[in-house]
Each structure stands twice: as structure tokens, then as C-alpha cells.
Amino acid sequence: EGVGPQEYTLIKLKVKEPYPSKLASLKGKPVFLVAATLRPETMFGQTNCWVRPDMKYIAMSTKSGEVFITTRRAARNMSYQDMTPENGKVEVLAELIGQDILGTPLEAPLSSYKTIYSLPMLTIKEDKGTGVVTSVPSDAPDDYAALRDLKNKPQLREKYGITDEKVLPFEPIPIIDVPGYGNLCAVTACDIYKVASQNDRDKLTEAKEDTYKKGFYEGVMLVEGFKGQKVQDVKKIIQNQLIEQNAALLYKE
Ligand code: A2H
């Protein structure tokens, strides 16, 4: 992390009704999990969304009448970025922990999976972004490692009450080619650095640094509409399209 604020793209993942019991009072209102990402051009590859089971989240009102689920910390930041009805004020509609919204069906913009699910990731940090992370296992080593853990460990799924059909059918989607790393660069990197699980932090850091640079400087898009174009050249374009479609916002911290 350098000096000055980091700019993220907040991706709006629509929660499908019927809502889980902790959100029952929000019936009929549009509710979104909002995920902070540095890689908007990878949203074609979303397979699930991560929340941390033991972490606190809130449901908050936004200026546009929608409801966002995020950490209180990020909600406060949003309230100073013109996202709430009143500047500097957060209206809390519900308090919950990640566990309360695990296994929830979601609609994710640009993903080729029509419905994806919120799943547990244990390494989400409280003090970064919104505490919600959208998962692109093709291009993010953390996401690949966490999804592989859930796929390989039935006890882990059981512990969090996640049924098989919310995990097993979801495979990394080839969306970007990275020369030398192929079209699933996070999978390749997890192999190269011998990442054993989502808790293998040092190896994951190496895998992440490697793929993050390579993806940005050398990545070439494979998806319809952007085929053959460099990641560098389309990142801003895709970010702007998501914002225009009301599927994303800019957020700084
Ligand atoms: B990125 P930075 Cl494809 N805890 O989005 C842990 N990780 C978090 C987080 C939190 N509270 N909030 C956001 N993140 C993740 C896509 C992606 C990301 C790809 C490749 C690399 C990558 C899909 N997941 O990040 O510390 C989010 O994952 C590699 C760094 O601010 C977000 O972007 O640099 C990134 O970490 C922000 O991390």
C-alpha cells in the first residue's frame, strides 16, 4: 500500500429473495452485498462471493434507496463519499455477522454464472474495503485457494452449513491469458508456489504479487467483446461500463 488513498471499485451483488431471516425486515427492498475490488476487468470470472463468518456487518440505507451490506467502518467512509441520504450519517437497518448471510444466492454483474453464493473466507481483513470480497478464482490466488479448500473439505462445508450444490459446480472461468501462465493464472501460480490452503499466507503473498503484476502488464482478455485486448487498455472501460449500468461505484479509503 502506497501513500494516499486507495481507489476501489465497489461491485454490487444483488441478494435474491427470499432473504435470510436476519434480513427479513428488508423484504421487497433491493439489497446488495458490496465487494471492494482492484480488478473490475475480472468480474466476468466471478464464481462466488466471500464473507467472514465471525465478522460483523451492517445493512445500511443508501442515497438511491437501496440497501448495502458492508462493515460499519466502510459504511462510515461511504457516508463521506455521497453514498448515504445524509452526509456523515449511517442509517443502520440491520446488524449481522457473516454467518447470517452465508449460502445466500446472489446475482453478480458480468458473471457467466446466473446465480452465485456467498461462502466463507477466513482470512478477510476487518480494516480493508467492505469486508465483502467477490471471488475470481481464475485470477486471484486467495480466491482459488479458498474455493479449493471448500471443494476438497466436506467438513469445512458442513461446519458452515454450505450445501454441495453451492460449491461443487463452480469452476474457475478462463477470462484472461497471461503469457507463460495460461488462461487460469491464479491456478498456475498456486501450483508454482505450492500454496497448500487459504491459510498458507507467505506463499499466497508471493503468488499474489506475481500474478497481480503479470495480469496487469501482460494480461490479454479472452471474453466476448474484449477479445485480444490488453488488460491495461480495458480496465477503465469495463469499470466505467459497470458504473453506468448501476452495477458498481467508486470508493476510496
Ligand atoms: B481483488 P489491497 Cl481477480 N480482506 O478483487 C482481504 N482481501 C480483500 C479485502 C479484505 N477486507 N477486501 C478486498 N480484498 C481483495 C479481485 C482480485 C483481487 C483479483 C486478483 C487480485 C486481487 C477478485 N477477488 O487482489 O490490499 C480483493 O480482491 C490482489 C491484491 O487493497 C481486492 O481486489 O491491495 C484486493 O484484495 C484489495 O487488496
Short mmCIF file of C-alpha atoms and ligand atoms in Angstrom, two decimals:
data_model
loop_
_atom_site.label_atom_id
_atom_site.label_comp_id
_atom_site.label_asym_id
_atom_site.label_seq_id
_atom_site.Cartn_x
_atom_site.Cartn_y
_atom_site.Cartn_z
CA GLU A 1 0.00 0.00 0.00
CA GLY A 2 1.41 3.32 -1.06
CA VAL A 3 0.77 6.84 0.10
CA GLY A 4 -2.60 8.45 -0.44
CA PRO A 5 -5.98 6.84 -0.71
CA GLN A 6 -6.61 3.56 -2.48
CA GLU A 7 -9.43 3.61 -5.00
CA TYR A 8 -11.61 0.52 -5.21
CA THR A 9 -14.49 -0.45 -7.44
CA LEU A 10 -17.46 -1.50 -5.32
CA ILE A 11 -19.30 -4.29 -7.09
CA LYS A 12 -23.00 -4.67 -6.25
CA LEU A 13 -24.04 -8.29 -5.82
CA LYS A 14 -27.82 -8.47 -5.63
CA VAL A 15 -29.24 -10.64 -2.86
CA LYS A 16 -32.05 -12.83 -4.18
CA GLU A 17 -35.33 -13.13 -2.27
CA PRO A 18 -36.46 -14.70 -0.03
CA TYR A 19 -33.90 -13.04 2.23
CA PRO A 20 -32.22 -14.87 5.13
CA SER A 21 -34.01 -14.36 8.46
CA LYS A 22 -31.64 -11.63 9.70
CA LEU A 23 -32.68 -9.56 6.66
CA ALA A 24 -36.39 -10.45 6.76
CA SER A 25 -37.38 -6.86 7.63
CA LEU A 26 -35.90 -5.74 4.29
CA LYS A 27 -38.36 -7.79 2.23
CA GLY A 28 -39.24 -6.00 -1.01
CA LYS A 29 -36.24 -3.65 -0.86
CA PRO A 30 -33.24 -4.08 -3.17
CA VAL A 31 -30.37 -5.45 -1.04
CA PHE A 32 -26.75 -5.82 -2.22
CA LEU A 33 -23.55 -7.27 -0.84
CA VAL A 34 -20.96 -4.70 -1.92
CA ALA A 35 -17.49 -6.06 -2.66
CA ALA A 36 -14.34 -3.91 -2.97
CA THR A 37 -12.08 -4.91 -5.86
CA LEU A 38 -8.95 -3.63 -7.60
CA ARG A 39 -9.68 -5.74 -10.68
CA PRO A 40 -13.05 -4.72 -12.22
CA GLU A 41 -11.98 -6.29 -15.54
CA THR A 42 -12.09 -9.74 -13.92
CA MET A 43 -15.78 -9.64 -12.97
CA PHE A 44 -16.60 -11.98 -15.89
CA GLY A 45 -14.94 -14.70 -13.80
CA GLN A 46 -16.94 -14.42 -10.57
CA THR A 47 -17.89 -17.83 -9.13
CA ASN A 48 -18.99 -16.86 -5.59
CA CYS A 49 -18.69 -14.09 -3.02
CA TRP A 50 -16.72 -14.26 0.24
CA VAL A 51 -17.78 -13.10 3.69
CA ARG A 52 -16.07 -13.85 7.02
CA PRO A 53 -18.39 -15.90 9.24
CA ASP A 54 -17.36 -14.28 12.55
CA MET A 55 -17.14 -10.71 11.32
CA LYS A 56 -19.75 -8.01 11.97
CA TYR A 57 -21.58 -6.40 9.08
CA ILE A 58 -24.45 -3.94 8.83
CA ALA A 59 -27.23 -3.32 6.35
CA MET A 60 -27.30 0.41 5.59
CA SER A 61 -29.52 2.76 3.59
CA THR A 62 -28.02 4.38 0.54
CA LYS A 63 -28.88 7.64 -1.15
CA SER A 64 -30.58 5.80 -4.02
CA GLY A 65 -32.93 3.89 -1.70
CA GLU A 66 -31.01 0.64 -1.99
CA VAL A 67 -29.59 -1.34 0.93
CA PHE A 68 -25.87 -2.18 1.11
CA ILE A 69 -24.29 -4.84 3.30
CA THR A 70 -20.80 -3.87 4.43
CA THR A 71 -18.70 -3.35 7.54
CA ARG A 72 -19.59 -0.40 9.75
CA ARG A 73 -16.16 1.04 9.07
CA ALA A 74 -16.69 1.12 5.31
CA ALA A 75 -20.26 2.42 5.81
CA ARG A 76 -18.83 5.40 7.66
CA ASN A 77 -16.38 6.05 4.82
CA MET A 78 -19.22 5.78 2.31
CA SER A 79 -21.21 8.35 4.27
CA TYR A 80 -18.49 10.89 3.45
CA GLN A 81 -18.48 9.91 -0.22
CA ASP A 82 -22.03 10.98 -1.03
CA MET A 83 -23.49 7.47 -0.85
CA THR A 84 -25.87 7.94 2.11
CA PRO A 85 -29.06 10.07 2.41
CA GLU A 86 -27.30 12.43 4.82
CA ASN A 87 -23.61 13.34 4.65
CA GLY A 88 -21.62 11.78 7.52
CA LYS A 89 -24.60 9.73 8.80
CA VAL A 90 -25.10 5.98 8.55
CA GLU A 91 -28.64 4.61 8.90
CA VAL A 92 -28.31 1.05 10.20
CA LEU A 93 -31.21 -1.19 9.10
CA ALA A 94 -29.83 -4.46 10.47
CA GLU A 95 -26.78 -5.75 12.34
CA LEU A 96 -25.45 -9.17 11.44
CA ILE A 97 -22.40 -11.41 11.28
CA GLY A 98 -21.10 -13.15 8.18
CA GLN A 99 -22.59 -16.46 9.29
CA ASP A 100 -26.08 -14.92 8.95
CA ILE A 101 -25.59 -14.33 5.22
CA LEU A 102 -23.65 -17.48 4.25
CA GLY A 103 -25.08 -19.59 1.42
CA THR A 104 -27.20 -16.69 0.16
CA PRO A 105 -27.94 -16.68 -3.59
CA LEU A 106 -26.66 -13.62 -5.42
CA GLU A 107 -26.73 -12.07 -8.87
CA ALA A 108 -23.25 -10.86 -9.84
CA PRO A 109 -22.75 -8.39 -12.70
CA LEU A 110 -20.93 -9.81 -15.78
CA SER A 111 -20.53 -13.31 -14.32
CA SER A 112 -21.47 -16.14 -16.67
CA TYR A 113 -22.97 -17.97 -13.66
CA LYS A 114 -26.55 -16.74 -13.30
CA THR A 115 -26.61 -17.35 -9.56
CA ILE A 116 -23.60 -17.48 -7.28
CA TYR A 117 -23.49 -17.96 -3.48
CA SER A 118 -21.88 -16.25 -0.52
CA LEU A 119 -19.29 -18.58 1.02
CA PRO A 120 -16.89 -18.39 3.99
CA MET A 121 -13.35 -16.99 3.69
CA LEU A 122 -11.50 -16.94 6.98
CA THR A 123 -8.72 -14.51 6.06
CA ILE A 124 -10.83 -11.45 5.22
CA LYS A 125 -9.46 -8.36 6.96
CA GLU A 126 -11.70 -6.06 9.04
CA ASP A 127 -9.82 -2.90 8.12
CA LYS A 128 -9.82 -3.10 4.35
CA GLY A 129 -12.58 -2.46 1.84
CA THR A 130 -16.09 -3.53 2.79
CA GLY A 131 -15.28 -6.94 4.32
CA VAL A 132 -17.06 -8.48 1.34
CA VAL A 133 -14.79 -9.89 -1.38
CA THR A 134 -16.03 -11.10 -4.72
CA SER A 135 -14.32 -14.28 -5.84
CA VAL A 136 -12.47 -14.73 -9.12
CA PRO A 137 -10.53 -17.98 -8.68
CA SER A 138 -9.13 -17.85 -12.25
CA ASP A 139 -7.11 -14.72 -11.44
CA ALA A 140 -6.92 -14.29 -7.65
CA PRO A 141 -4.76 -16.83 -5.76
CA ASP A 142 -6.59 -16.12 -2.46
CA ASP A 143 -9.91 -16.88 -4.13
CA TYR A 144 -8.66 -20.04 -5.81
CA ALA A 145 -7.12 -21.35 -2.56
CA ALA A 146 -10.27 -20.68 -0.55
CA LEU A 147 -12.59 -22.22 -3.15
CA ARG A 148 -10.32 -25.29 -3.43
CA ASP A 149 -10.41 -25.65 0.39
CA LEU A 150 -14.21 -25.70 0.34
CA LYS A 151 -14.29 -28.14 -2.58
CA ASN A 152 -11.77 -30.54 -1.05
CA LYS A 153 -13.06 -30.45 2.54
CA PRO A 154 -16.63 -31.65 3.07
CA GLN A 155 -16.22 -30.97 6.82
CA LEU A 156 -15.48 -27.33 6.08
CA ARG A 157 -18.68 -27.01 4.05
CA GLU A 158 -20.60 -28.81 6.80
CA LYS A 159 -19.18 -26.59 9.53
CA TYR A 160 -20.70 -23.55 7.83
CA GLY A 161 -23.88 -25.23 6.63
CA ILE A 162 -22.98 -24.89 2.95
CA THR A 163 -24.60 -27.50 0.72
CA ASP A 164 -22.60 -29.16 -2.08
CA GLU A 165 -24.51 -27.55 -4.94
CA LYS A 166 -23.36 -24.10 -3.80
CA VAL A 167 -19.69 -25.07 -4.22
CA LEU A 168 -19.00 -28.14 -6.36
CA PRO A 169 -20.42 -26.94 -9.73
CA PHE A 170 -18.38 -23.72 -9.69
CA GLU A 171 -15.09 -23.85 -11.58
CA PRO A 172 -12.59 -21.08 -12.40
CA ILE A 173 -13.55 -19.47 -15.75
CA PRO A 174 -10.81 -18.59 -18.29
CA ILE A 175 -11.13 -14.83 -18.82
CA ILE A 176 -7.55 -13.52 -19.22
CA ASP A 177 -4.48 -15.07 -20.85
CA VAL A 178 -1.17 -14.35 -19.16
CA PRO A 179 1.82 -15.39 -21.30
CA GLY A 180 3.62 -18.29 -19.61
CA TYR A 181 0.81 -18.72 -17.05
CA GLY A 182 -2.03 -19.68 -19.34
CA ASN A 183 -5.70 -18.77 -19.03
CA LEU A 184 -6.12 -19.57 -15.32
CA CYS A 185 -3.12 -17.71 -13.93
CA ALA A 186 -4.14 -18.00 -10.26
CA VAL A 187 -4.35 -21.78 -10.58
CA THR A 188 -0.90 -21.86 -12.19
CA ALA A 189 0.55 -19.56 -9.52
CA CYS A 190 -0.88 -21.65 -6.66
CA ASP A 191 0.83 -24.68 -8.25
CA ILE A 192 4.16 -22.89 -8.80
CA TYR A 193 4.32 -21.53 -5.25
CA LYS A 194 2.87 -24.74 -3.78
CA VAL A 195 0.06 -22.99 -1.92
CA ALA A 196 -1.48 -25.61 0.40
CA SER A 197 -4.56 -23.75 1.63
CA GLN A 198 -6.07 -20.31 2.17
CA ASN A 199 -4.05 -20.10 5.40
CA ASP A 200 -0.71 -20.53 3.60
CA ARG A 201 -0.14 -16.77 3.83
CA ASP A 202 3.54 -16.37 2.81
CA LYS A 203 3.20 -18.48 -0.32
CA LEU A 204 -0.07 -16.77 -1.17
CA THR A 205 1.59 -13.37 -0.90
CA GLU A 206 4.23 -14.46 -3.42
CA ALA A 207 1.63 -15.96 -5.74
CA LYS A 208 -0.45 -12.79 -5.46
CA GLU A 209 2.38 -10.35 -6.19
CA ASP A 210 3.48 -12.41 -9.16
CA THR A 211 0.03 -12.73 -10.77
CA TYR A 212 -1.11 -9.22 -9.91
CA LYS A 213 1.77 -7.63 -11.86
CA LYS A 214 1.68 -10.14 -14.69
CA GLY A 215 -2.10 -9.90 -15.03
CA PHE A 216 -1.99 -6.12 -15.28
CA TYR A 217 1.04 -5.67 -17.55
CA GLU A 218 0.84 -8.77 -19.73
CA GLY A 219 -2.75 -10.00 -19.46
CA VAL A 220 -4.86 -10.28 -22.61
CA MET A 221 -8.66 -10.52 -22.43
CA LEU A 222 -10.39 -13.68 -23.64
CA VAL A 223 -14.03 -12.67 -23.11
CA GLU A 224 -16.51 -11.74 -25.81
CA GLY A 225 -16.45 -8.03 -26.58
CA PHE A 226 -12.85 -7.53 -25.38
CA LYS A 227 -11.07 -10.47 -27.04
CA GLY A 228 -7.38 -9.82 -27.74
CA GLN A 229 -7.31 -6.50 -25.88
CA LYS A 230 -4.78 -5.81 -23.14
CA VAL A 231 -5.98 -5.69 -19.51
CA GLN A 232 -4.28 -2.29 -19.16
CA ASP A 233 -6.37 -0.90 -22.00
CA VAL A 234 -9.79 -2.20 -20.91
CA LYS A 235 -9.67 -1.90 -17.11
CA LYS A 236 -11.04 1.66 -17.04
CA ILE A 237 -13.53 0.96 -19.84
CA ILE A 238 -15.03 -2.02 -18.01
CA GLN A 239 -15.08 -0.10 -14.73
CA ASN A 240 -16.98 2.75 -16.40
CA GLN A 241 -19.45 0.37 -18.04
CA LEU A 242 -20.21 -1.24 -14.67
CA ILE A 243 -20.77 2.18 -13.12
CA GLU A 244 -23.02 3.32 -15.98
CA GLN A 245 -25.07 0.13 -15.63
CA ASN A 246 -25.53 0.96 -11.93
CA ALA A 247 -23.71 -2.28 -11.05
CA ALA A 248 -20.72 -0.59 -9.40
CA LEU A 249 -19.47 2.57 -7.65
CA LEU A 250 -16.12 4.14 -6.90
CA TYR A 251 -14.96 4.07 -3.29
CA LYS A 252 -11.82 5.40 -1.65
CA GLU A 253 -10.16 4.78 1.70
B1 A2H B 1 -9.29 -8.30 -5.54
P1 A2H B 1 -5.31 -4.39 -1.40
CL1 A2H B 1 -9.01 -11.16 -9.72
N1 A2H B 1 -9.65 -8.73 3.11
O1 A2H B 1 -10.54 -8.42 -6.33
C1 A2H B 1 -8.91 -9.45 2.23
N2 A2H B 1 -8.90 -9.23 0.91
C2 A2H B 1 -9.65 -8.23 0.44
C3 A2H B 1 -10.46 -7.43 1.28
C4 A2H B 1 -10.43 -7.71 2.69
N3 A2H B 1 -11.14 -6.99 3.57
N4 A2H B 1 -11.11 -6.53 0.53
C5 A2H B 1 -10.74 -6.75 -0.75
N5 A2H B 1 -9.86 -7.78 -0.82
C6 A2H B 1 -9.20 -8.36 -2.00
C7 A2H B 1 -10.41 -9.41 -7.41
C8 A2H B 1 -8.94 -9.67 -7.47
C9 A2H B 1 -8.27 -9.07 -6.41
C10 A2H B 1 -8.23 -10.38 -8.42
C11 A2H B 1 -6.85 -10.51 -8.31
C12 A2H B 1 -6.19 -9.91 -7.24
C13 A2H B 1 -6.91 -9.18 -6.27
C14 A2H B 1 -11.23 -10.64 -7.09
N6 A2H B 1 -11.11 -11.08 -5.75
O2 A2H B 1 -6.31 -8.58 -5.21
O3 A2H B 1 -4.65 -4.86 -0.16
C15 A2H B 1 -9.87 -8.03 -3.31
O4 A2H B 1 -9.53 -8.99 -4.30
C16 A2H B 1 -4.90 -8.76 -5.06
C17 A2H B 1 -4.34 -7.73 -4.12
O5 A2H B 1 -6.12 -3.15 -1.23
C18 A2H B 1 -9.20 -6.74 -3.79
O6 A2H B 1 -9.05 -6.92 -5.22
O7 A2H B 1 -4.28 -4.33 -2.48
C19 A2H B 1 -7.87 -6.74 -3.08
O8 A2H B 1 -7.91 -7.80 -2.10
C20 A2H B 1 -7.54 -5.44 -2.38
O9 A2H B 1 -6.30 -5.60 -1.74
#
